[in-house]
Amino acid sequence: MKRARLIYNPTSGREEMRRRLPDILQRLDQGGIEVSVYATTGEGDATREATAAVERGCYDMILAAGGDGTLYEVVNGMAERENLPALGVFPLGTTNDFARALGIPRQWEEYCDLVIRQQARPIDIGKVNDRYFINIAGGGSLTELTYEVPSKLKTMIGQLAYYFKGLEKMVSLAPQELTIQAAGHETLHDEFMLFLIANTNSVGGFEKLAPGASIDDGMFDVIAVRNCNLAEMIRLVTLALRGEHLNDKKLVYFKTDYMEVTSPGHVQLNLDGELGGTLPATIRNLKQHIQVFR
């Protein structure tokens, strides 16, 4: 019998995991997987528990149940360790960008069966300074909204909470001076509204923002928005919804596996929707670093 450590956020997805947990455990047990459970109670809990689970060396897999924030913490708890067990992802959050990009089923029954079949694939992850991300990294005013939305509001009204916060932020957007040095490309020095480093094609609910992104090719898709006014930003968002934005003169788009970003100002970093420190940043792609059930 295989062993798993299930790390879950009891408040994610309108507390769906709390209701479904007995059924999930029973289905996995029937499929030959013995599961022990850890419920997070605060920030950093999932990271500490994931680290402890890997270091024990007795688990064949770690299962993360929650939103993109829970997954971010679990990945950061695993990434530095050696001999990593496979990772499972029960998508129960507000946007579930990573799960959407990999085609992970939203129905818990289907995902349990996928884990039981041990259907896994290797994926890339990103490293930014001393932290890791699995889906998206970025910086700039608009990227701050994901960790500014209160968790209770996300639980109550879901993705609509991000739209409300986004409208509020767009009114006060200001450009920031950035220098971007990327392997294989000329150095960029300009004023940018934001920059995004995508590991998958699904970012913030936009499934066409980085349409050419692949999660196992060892490369990031980088998008940077040059200084623009509110009307131009709204136009870009409209184009991005249709996947028609990459050739716009206000955008810089390229692929790379390594880059450095600096700024003379204070620029916060967003990693998978969580606060990831500030610039300067060194970003590396760790090719096929983790096995994920999908």
mmCIF file of C-alpha atoms in Angstrom:
data_model
loop_
_atom_site.group_PDB
_atom_site.id
_atom_site.type_symbol
_atom_site.label_atom_id
_atom_site.label_comp_id
_atom_site.label_asym_id
_atom_site.label_seq_id
_atom_site.Cartn_x
_atom_site.Cartn_y
_atom_site.Cartn_z
ATOM 1 C CA MET A 1 0.000 0.000 0.000
ATOM 2 C CA LYS A 2 1.276 3.469 -0.903
ATOM 3 C CA ARG A 3 1.384 6.290 1.636
ATOM 4 C CA ALA A 4 0.337 9.908 1.141
ATOM 5 C CA ARG A 5 0.375 13.082 3.207
ATOM 6 C CA LEU A 6 -2.642 15.277 2.484
ATOM 7 C CA ILE A 7 -2.110 18.969 3.313
ATOM 8 C CA TYR A 8 -5.298 20.989 3.008
ATOM 9 C CA ASN A 9 -6.649 24.461 3.640
ATOM 10 C CA PRO A 10 -10.012 24.047 5.421
ATOM 11 C CA THR A 11 -11.194 27.516 4.306
ATOM 12 C CA SER A 12 -10.567 27.131 0.553
ATOM 13 C CA GLY A 13 -13.366 26.837 -1.974
ATOM 14 C CA ARG A 14 -16.137 27.812 0.428
ATOM 15 C CA GLU A 15 -14.823 25.112 2.796
ATOM 16 C CA GLU A 16 -15.530 22.329 0.278
ATOM 17 C CA MET A 17 -12.569 20.219 1.428
ATOM 18 C CA ARG A 18 -13.879 20.093 4.974
ATOM 19 C CA ARG A 19 -17.098 18.555 3.663
ATOM 20 C CA ARG A 20 -15.493 16.201 1.151
ATOM 21 C CA LEU A 21 -12.565 14.947 3.245
ATOM 22 C CA PRO A 22 -14.171 11.690 4.545
ATOM 23 C CA ASP A 23 -15.240 10.704 1.029
ATOM 24 C CA ILE A 24 -11.809 11.484 -0.437
ATOM 25 C CA LEU A 25 -10.011 9.481 2.223
ATOM 26 C CA GLN A 26 -12.316 6.524 1.724
ATOM 27 C CA ARG A 27 -11.891 6.522 -2.052
ATOM 28 C CA LEU A 28 -8.093 6.733 -1.834
ATOM 29 C CA ASP A 29 -7.999 3.990 0.803
ATOM 30 C CA GLN A 30 -10.062 1.729 -1.421
ATOM 31 C CA GLY A 31 -7.548 2.407 -4.188
ATOM 32 C CA GLY A 32 -4.616 1.275 -2.065
ATOM 33 C CA ILE A 33 -3.395 4.636 -0.736
ATOM 34 C CA GLU A 34 -3.062 5.165 3.011
ATOM 35 C CA VAL A 35 -3.501 8.869 3.761
ATOM 36 C CA SER A 36 -2.589 10.931 6.803
ATOM 37 C CA VAL A 37 -4.024 14.439 6.993
ATOM 38 C CA TYR A 38 -2.793 17.887 8.017
ATOM 39 C CA ALA A 39 -5.120 20.915 8.129
ATOM 40 C CA THR A 40 -3.403 24.294 7.842
ATOM 41 C CA THR A 41 -4.240 27.016 10.348
ATOM 42 C CA GLY A 42 -2.237 29.983 9.086
ATOM 43 C CA GLU A 43 0.365 31.417 6.737
ATOM 44 C CA GLY A 44 3.426 29.215 6.257
ATOM 45 C CA ASP A 45 1.768 26.109 7.714
ATOM 46 C CA ALA A 46 1.640 24.238 4.408
ATOM 47 C CA THR A 47 5.306 25.005 3.675
ATOM 48 C CA ARG A 48 6.488 23.725 7.041
ATOM 49 C CA GLU A 49 4.391 20.578 6.821
ATOM 50 C CA ALA A 50 5.467 19.814 3.239
ATOM 51 C CA THR A 51 9.110 20.126 4.269
ATOM 52 C CA ALA A 52 8.563 17.817 7.240
ATOM 53 C CA ALA A 53 6.700 15.291 5.094
ATOM 54 C CA VAL A 54 9.502 15.085 2.518
ATOM 55 C CA GLU A 55 12.199 14.856 5.191
ATOM 56 C CA ARG A 56 10.427 11.939 6.894
ATOM 57 C CA GLY A 57 11.050 9.947 3.712
ATOM 58 C CA CYS A 58 8.082 7.679 4.274
ATOM 59 C CA TYR A 59 5.552 9.161 1.820
ATOM 60 C CA ASP A 60 5.152 8.160 -1.804
ATOM 61 C CA MET A 61 3.205 11.343 -2.556
ATOM 62 C CA ILE A 62 2.130 14.679 -1.122
ATOM 63 C CA LEU A 63 -1.389 15.884 -1.875
ATOM 64 C CA ALA A 64 -2.194 19.613 -1.719
ATOM 65 C CA ALA A 65 -5.857 20.587 -1.390
ATOM 66 C CA GLY A 66 -6.782 24.242 -1.593
ATOM 67 C CA GLY A 67 -6.207 27.210 -3.862
ATOM 68 C CA ASP A 68 -3.133 28.479 -5.677
ATOM 69 C CA GLY A 69 -1.825 29.901 -2.375
ATOM 70 C CA THR A 70 -1.848 26.492 -0.685
ATOM 71 C CA LEU A 71 -0.117 24.961 -3.691
ATOM 72 C CA TYR A 72 2.501 27.729 -3.631
ATOM 73 C CA GLU A 73 3.308 26.993 0.006
ATOM 74 C CA VAL A 74 3.520 23.237 -0.553
ATOM 75 C CA VAL A 75 5.849 23.654 -3.541
ATOM 76 C CA ASN A 76 8.100 25.944 -1.501
ATOM 77 C CA GLY A 77 8.227 23.304 1.216
ATOM 78 C CA MET A 78 9.221 20.594 -1.266
ATOM 79 C CA ALA A 79 11.443 22.262 -3.849
ATOM 80 C CA GLU A 80 14.747 22.384 -1.935
ATOM 81 C CA ARG A 81 14.612 18.746 -0.878
ATOM 82 C CA GLU A 82 16.053 15.728 -2.690
ATOM 83 C CA ASN A 83 14.236 12.530 -3.738
ATOM 84 C CA LEU A 84 10.914 14.339 -4.017
ATOM 85 C CA PRO A 85 7.683 12.369 -3.843
ATOM 86 C CA ALA A 86 5.062 13.050 -6.509
ATOM 87 C CA LEU A 87 2.651 15.948 -5.957
ATOM 88 C CA GLY A 88 -1.131 15.803 -6.195
ATOM 89 C CA VAL A 89 -3.342 18.892 -6.519
ATOM 90 C CA PHE A 90 -7.010 19.043 -5.493
ATOM 91 C CA PRO A 91 -8.133 22.423 -6.950
ATOM 92 C CA LEU A 92 -10.456 24.063 -4.420
ATOM 93 C CA GLY A 93 -9.496 27.746 -4.617
ATOM 94 C CA THR A 94 -10.862 30.838 -6.343
ATOM 95 C CA THR A 95 -9.046 30.729 -9.698
ATOM 96 C CA ASN A 96 -7.041 27.450 -9.693
ATOM 97 C CA ASP A 97 -4.831 28.658 -12.552
ATOM 98 C CA PHE A 98 -2.326 25.834 -12.301
ATOM 99 C CA ALA A 99 -4.942 23.088 -12.183
ATOM 100 C CA ARG A 100 -6.763 24.630 -15.153
ATOM 101 C CA ALA A 101 -3.558 24.775 -17.206
ATOM 102 C CA LEU A 102 -2.772 21.104 -16.585
ATOM 103 C CA GLY A 103 -6.327 19.944 -17.186
ATOM 104 C CA ILE A 104 -6.648 18.624 -13.640
ATOM 105 C CA PRO A 105 -10.263 17.572 -12.995
ATOM 106 C CA ARG A 106 -12.324 19.754 -10.665
ATOM 107 C CA GLN A 107 -14.384 16.736 -9.581
ATOM 108 C CA TRP A 108 -12.725 15.140 -6.562
ATOM 109 C CA GLU A 109 -13.813 11.640 -7.596
ATOM 110 C CA GLU A 110 -12.026 11.915 -10.941
ATOM 111 C CA TYR A 111 -8.874 13.270 -9.374
ATOM 112 C CA CYS A 112 -8.781 10.548 -6.713
ATOM 113 C CA ASP A 113 -8.939 7.937 -9.465
ATOM 114 C CA LEU A 114 -6.127 9.689 -11.352
ATOM 115 C CA VAL A 115 -3.936 9.611 -8.217
ATOM 116 C CA ILE A 116 -4.788 5.956 -7.647
ATOM 117 C CA ARG A 117 -3.627 5.171 -11.194
ATOM 118 C CA GLN A 118 -0.356 7.035 -10.383
ATOM 119 C CA GLN A 119 -0.670 9.050 -13.588
ATOM 120 C CA ALA A 120 2.082 11.674 -13.199
ATOM 121 C CA ARG A 121 4.219 13.892 -15.427
ATOM 122 C CA PRO A 122 7.349 15.996 -14.768
ATOM 123 C CA ILE A 123 6.868 19.779 -14.730
ATOM 124 C CA ASP A 124 9.038 22.879 -14.540
ATOM 125 C CA ILE A 125 9.000 25.229 -11.584
ATOM 126 C CA GLY A 126 10.507 28.684 -11.210
ATOM 127 C CA LYS A 127 12.935 29.977 -8.614
ATOM 128 C CA VAL A 128 12.929 33.697 -7.744
ATOM 129 C CA ASN A 129 15.815 34.560 -5.436
ATOM 130 C CA ASP A 130 15.231 32.036 -2.610
ATOM 131 C CA ARG A 131 11.552 31.293 -3.301
ATOM 132 C CA TYR A 132 9.712 29.134 -5.806
ATOM 133 C CA PHE A 133 6.617 29.389 -7.984
ATOM 134 C CA ILE A 134 4.749 26.851 -10.039
ATOM 135 C CA ASN A 135 2.528 28.968 -12.284
ATOM 136 C CA ILE A 136 3.197 32.725 -12.426
ATOM 137 C CA ALA A 137 5.581 35.367 -11.127
ATOM 138 C CA GLY A 138 5.342 39.084 -11.689
ATOM 139 C CA GLY A 139 5.808 42.592 -10.456
ATOM 140 C CA GLY A 140 4.114 45.957 -10.742
ATOM 141 C CA SER A 141 1.031 47.656 -9.335
ATOM 142 C CA LEU A 142 -1.616 45.428 -10.895
ATOM 143 C CA THR A 143 0.061 42.196 -9.746
ATOM 144 C CA GLU A 144 -0.441 43.263 -6.120
ATOM 145 C CA LEU A 145 -4.207 42.796 -6.210
ATOM 146 C CA THR A 146 -4.120 39.006 -5.725
ATOM 147 C CA TYR A 147 -2.725 39.225 -2.207
ATOM 148 C CA GLU A 148 -4.656 42.386 -1.352
ATOM 149 C CA VAL A 149 -8.054 40.679 -1.700
ATOM 150 C CA PRO A 150 -9.173 39.540 1.795
ATOM 151 C CA SER A 151 -9.469 35.759 2.136
ATOM 152 C CA LYS A 152 -12.996 36.016 3.535
ATOM 153 C CA LEU A 153 -14.103 38.009 0.482
ATOM 154 C CA LYS A 154 -12.585 35.386 -1.835
ATOM 155 C CA THR A 155 -14.437 32.663 0.043
ATOM 156 C CA MET A 156 -17.745 34.540 -0.180
ATOM 157 C CA ILE A 157 -17.818 35.730 -3.800
ATOM 158 C CA GLY A 158 -14.990 33.848 -5.505
ATOM 159 C CA GLN A 159 -13.226 35.269 -8.562
ATOM 160 C CA LEU A 160 -15.543 38.290 -8.616
ATOM 161 C CA ALA A 161 -13.522 39.599 -5.660
ATOM 162 C CA TYR A 162 -10.489 39.935 -7.931
ATOM 163 C CA TYR A 163 -12.450 41.866 -10.536
ATOM 164 C CA PHE A 164 -13.652 44.373 -7.933
ATOM 165 C CA LYS A 165 -10.115 44.857 -6.638
ATOM 166 C CA GLY A 166 -8.727 45.049 -10.164
ATOM 167 C CA LEU A 167 -11.036 47.906 -11.124
ATOM 168 C CA GLU A 168 -9.966 49.754 -7.997
ATOM 169 C CA LYS A 169 -6.261 49.279 -8.770
ATOM 170 C CA MET A 170 -6.475 50.224 -12.465
ATOM 171 C CA VAL A 171 -7.571 53.769 -11.623
ATOM 172 C CA SER A 172 -4.310 54.435 -9.763
ATOM 173 C CA LEU A 173 -1.812 52.462 -11.874
ATOM 174 C CA ALA A 174 1.619 54.054 -12.197
ATOM 175 C CA PRO A 175 4.602 52.914 -14.290
ATOM 176 C CA GLN A 176 7.857 51.790 -12.701
ATOM 177 C CA GLU A 177 11.367 52.000 -14.098
ATOM 178 C CA LEU A 178 12.733 48.495 -14.732
ATOM 179 C CA THR A 179 15.832 46.922 -16.211
ATOM 180 C CA ILE A 180 15.233 43.422 -17.551
ATOM 181 C CA GLN A 181 18.191 41.247 -18.550
ATOM 182 C CA ALA A 182 17.199 37.880 -20.008
ATOM 183 C CA ALA A 183 19.279 35.057 -21.442
ATOM 184 C CA GLY A 184 19.204 35.209 -25.232
ATOM 185 C CA HIS A 185 17.765 38.741 -25.438
ATOM 186 C CA GLU A 186 18.895 42.355 -25.447
ATOM 187 C CA THR A 187 18.650 44.277 -22.165
ATOM 188 C CA LEU A 188 15.434 46.261 -21.700
ATOM 189 C CA HIS A 189 15.356 49.536 -19.782
ATOM 190 C CA ASP A 190 12.049 51.365 -19.753
ATOM 191 C CA GLU A 191 8.978 52.301 -17.740
ATOM 192 C CA PHE A 192 6.610 49.343 -17.337
ATOM 193 C CA MET A 193 3.176 48.947 -15.799
ATOM 194 C CA LEU A 194 3.874 45.327 -14.913
ATOM 195 C CA PHE A 195 5.798 42.231 -15.962
ATOM 196 C CA LEU A 196 4.642 38.617 -15.867
ATOM 197 C CA ILE A 197 6.679 35.402 -16.013
ATOM 198 C CA ALA A 198 4.358 32.570 -17.021
ATOM 199 C CA ASN A 199 5.058 28.879 -16.579
ATOM 200 C CA THR A 200 1.639 27.893 -17.978
ATOM 201 C CA ASN A 201 -0.966 29.410 -20.300
ATOM 202 C CA SER A 202 -3.474 30.119 -17.492
ATOM 203 C CA VAL A 203 -2.846 33.318 -15.540
ATOM 204 C CA GLY A 204 -5.370 35.065 -13.294
ATOM 205 C CA GLY A 205 -8.288 33.399 -15.053
ATOM 206 C CA PHE A 206 -6.945 34.447 -18.493
ATOM 207 C CA GLU A 207 -6.418 31.229 -20.436
ATOM 208 C CA LYS A 208 -4.891 32.971 -23.486
ATOM 209 C CA LEU A 209 -2.480 35.328 -21.776
ATOM 210 C CA ALA A 210 0.536 33.141 -22.616
ATOM 211 C CA PRO A 211 -0.932 30.821 -25.277
ATOM 212 C CA GLY A 212 2.412 29.286 -26.225
ATOM 213 C CA ALA A 213 3.532 28.440 -22.702
ATOM 214 C CA SER A 214 4.485 24.851 -21.937
ATOM 215 C CA ILE A 215 5.037 23.582 -18.411
ATOM 216 C CA ASP A 216 7.786 21.080 -19.219
ATOM 217 C CA ASP A 217 9.971 22.785 -21.853
ATOM 218 C CA GLY A 218 12.368 24.515 -19.458
ATOM 219 C CA MET A 219 11.311 27.985 -20.642
ATOM 220 C CA PHE A 220 9.195 30.854 -19.307
ATOM 221 C CA ASP A 221 6.916 33.070 -21.373
ATOM 222 C CA VAL A 222 7.617 36.687 -20.317
ATOM 223 C CA ILE A 223 5.152 39.538 -20.895
ATOM 224 C CA ALA A 224 5.887 43.152 -19.926
ATOM 225 C CA VAL A 225 3.457 46.053 -20.396
ATOM 226 C CA ARG A 226 5.068 49.378 -21.263
ATOM 227 C CA ASN A 227 3.854 52.683 -19.812
ATOM 228 C CA CYS A 228 0.265 53.273 -20.937
ATOM 229 C CA ASN A 229 -2.872 55.091 -19.845
ATOM 230 C CA LEU A 230 -6.069 53.559 -18.482
ATOM 231 C CA ALA A 231 -7.779 53.395 -21.878
ATOM 232 C CA GLU A 232 -4.779 51.582 -23.393
ATOM 233 C CA MET A 233 -4.674 49.164 -20.456
ATOM 234 C CA ILE A 234 -8.360 48.327 -20.907
ATOM 235 C CA ARG A 235 -7.717 47.775 -24.618
ATOM 236 C CA LEU A 236 -4.875 45.378 -23.809
ATOM 237 C CA VAL A 237 -7.052 43.449 -21.371
ATOM 238 C CA THR A 238 -9.724 43.115 -24.055
ATOM 239 C CA LEU A 239 -7.153 41.833 -26.543
ATOM 240 C CA ALA A 240 -5.751 39.402 -23.956
ATOM 241 C CA LEU A 241 -9.181 37.858 -23.439
ATOM 242 C CA ARG A 242 -9.105 36.907 -27.134
ATOM 243 C CA GLY A 243 -5.417 35.977 -27.189
ATOM 244 C CA GLU A 244 -4.652 38.792 -29.642
ATOM 245 C CA HIS A 245 -2.318 40.896 -27.492
ATOM 246 C CA LEU A 246 1.206 39.556 -28.008
ATOM 247 C CA ASN A 247 2.032 41.687 -31.069
ATOM 248 C CA ASP A 248 0.763 44.939 -29.572
ATOM 249 C CA LYS A 249 3.318 47.788 -29.510
ATOM 250 C CA LYS A 250 2.691 48.313 -25.783
ATOM 251 C CA LEU A 251 3.823 44.766 -24.990
ATOM 252 C CA VAL A 252 7.186 43.072 -24.801
ATOM 253 C CA TYR A 253 7.013 39.294 -25.203
ATOM 254 C CA PHE A 254 9.787 36.698 -25.241
ATOM 255 C CA LYS A 255 10.826 33.269 -23.927
ATOM 256 C CA THR A 256 13.764 32.597 -21.620
ATOM 257 C CA ASP A 257 14.982 30.251 -18.899
ATOM 258 C CA TYR A 258 16.903 32.890 -16.904
ATOM 259 C CA MET A 259 16.432 36.595 -16.229
ATOM 260 C CA GLU A 260 17.316 39.369 -13.822
ATOM 261 C CA VAL A 261 15.020 42.306 -13.034
ATOM 262 C CA THR A 262 16.080 45.433 -11.155
ATOM 263 C CA SER A 263 14.543 48.807 -10.372
ATOM 264 C CA PRO A 264 15.615 51.998 -8.581
ATOM 265 C CA GLY A 265 12.189 52.042 -6.941
ATOM 266 C CA HIS A 266 10.294 49.782 -4.572
ATOM 267 C CA VAL A 267 8.678 47.003 -6.640
ATOM 268 C CA GLN A 268 6.926 44.101 -4.948
ATOM 269 C CA LEU A 269 6.949 40.607 -6.423
ATOM 270 C CA ASN A 270 3.939 38.348 -6.778
ATOM 271 C CA LEU A 271 4.544 34.586 -6.814
ATOM 272 C CA ASP A 272 1.491 32.439 -7.542
ATOM 273 C CA GLY A 273 -0.727 35.142 -6.047
ATOM 274 C CA GLU A 274 1.364 35.552 -2.881
ATOM 275 C CA LEU A 275 3.757 38.289 -1.788
ATOM 276 C CA GLY A 276 7.209 37.170 -2.941
ATOM 277 C CA GLY A 277 9.510 39.895 -1.676
ATOM 278 C CA THR A 278 10.814 42.838 -3.711
ATOM 279 C CA LEU A 279 13.197 43.579 -6.569
ATOM 280 C CA PRO A 280 15.990 42.947 -7.421
ATOM 281 C CA ALA A 281 15.193 39.427 -8.555
ATOM 282 C CA THR A 282 17.010 36.585 -10.254
ATOM 283 C CA ILE A 283 14.609 34.140 -11.915
ATOM 284 C CA ARG A 284 15.564 30.620 -13.016
ATOM 285 C CA ASN A 285 13.602 27.825 -14.649
ATOM 286 C CA LEU A 286 14.122 24.423 -12.980
ATOM 287 C CA LYS A 287 13.237 22.077 -15.803
ATOM 288 C CA GLN A 288 11.006 19.088 -14.945
ATOM 289 C CA HIS A 289 11.797 19.453 -11.245
ATOM 290 C CA ILE A 290 8.625 17.932 -9.775
ATOM 291 C CA GLN A 291 6.301 15.077 -10.783
ATOM 292 C CA VAL A 292 2.610 16.047 -10.675
ATOM 293 C CA PHE A 293 -0.424 13.784 -10.938
ATOM 294 C CA ARG A 294 -2.550 14.871 -13.897
#
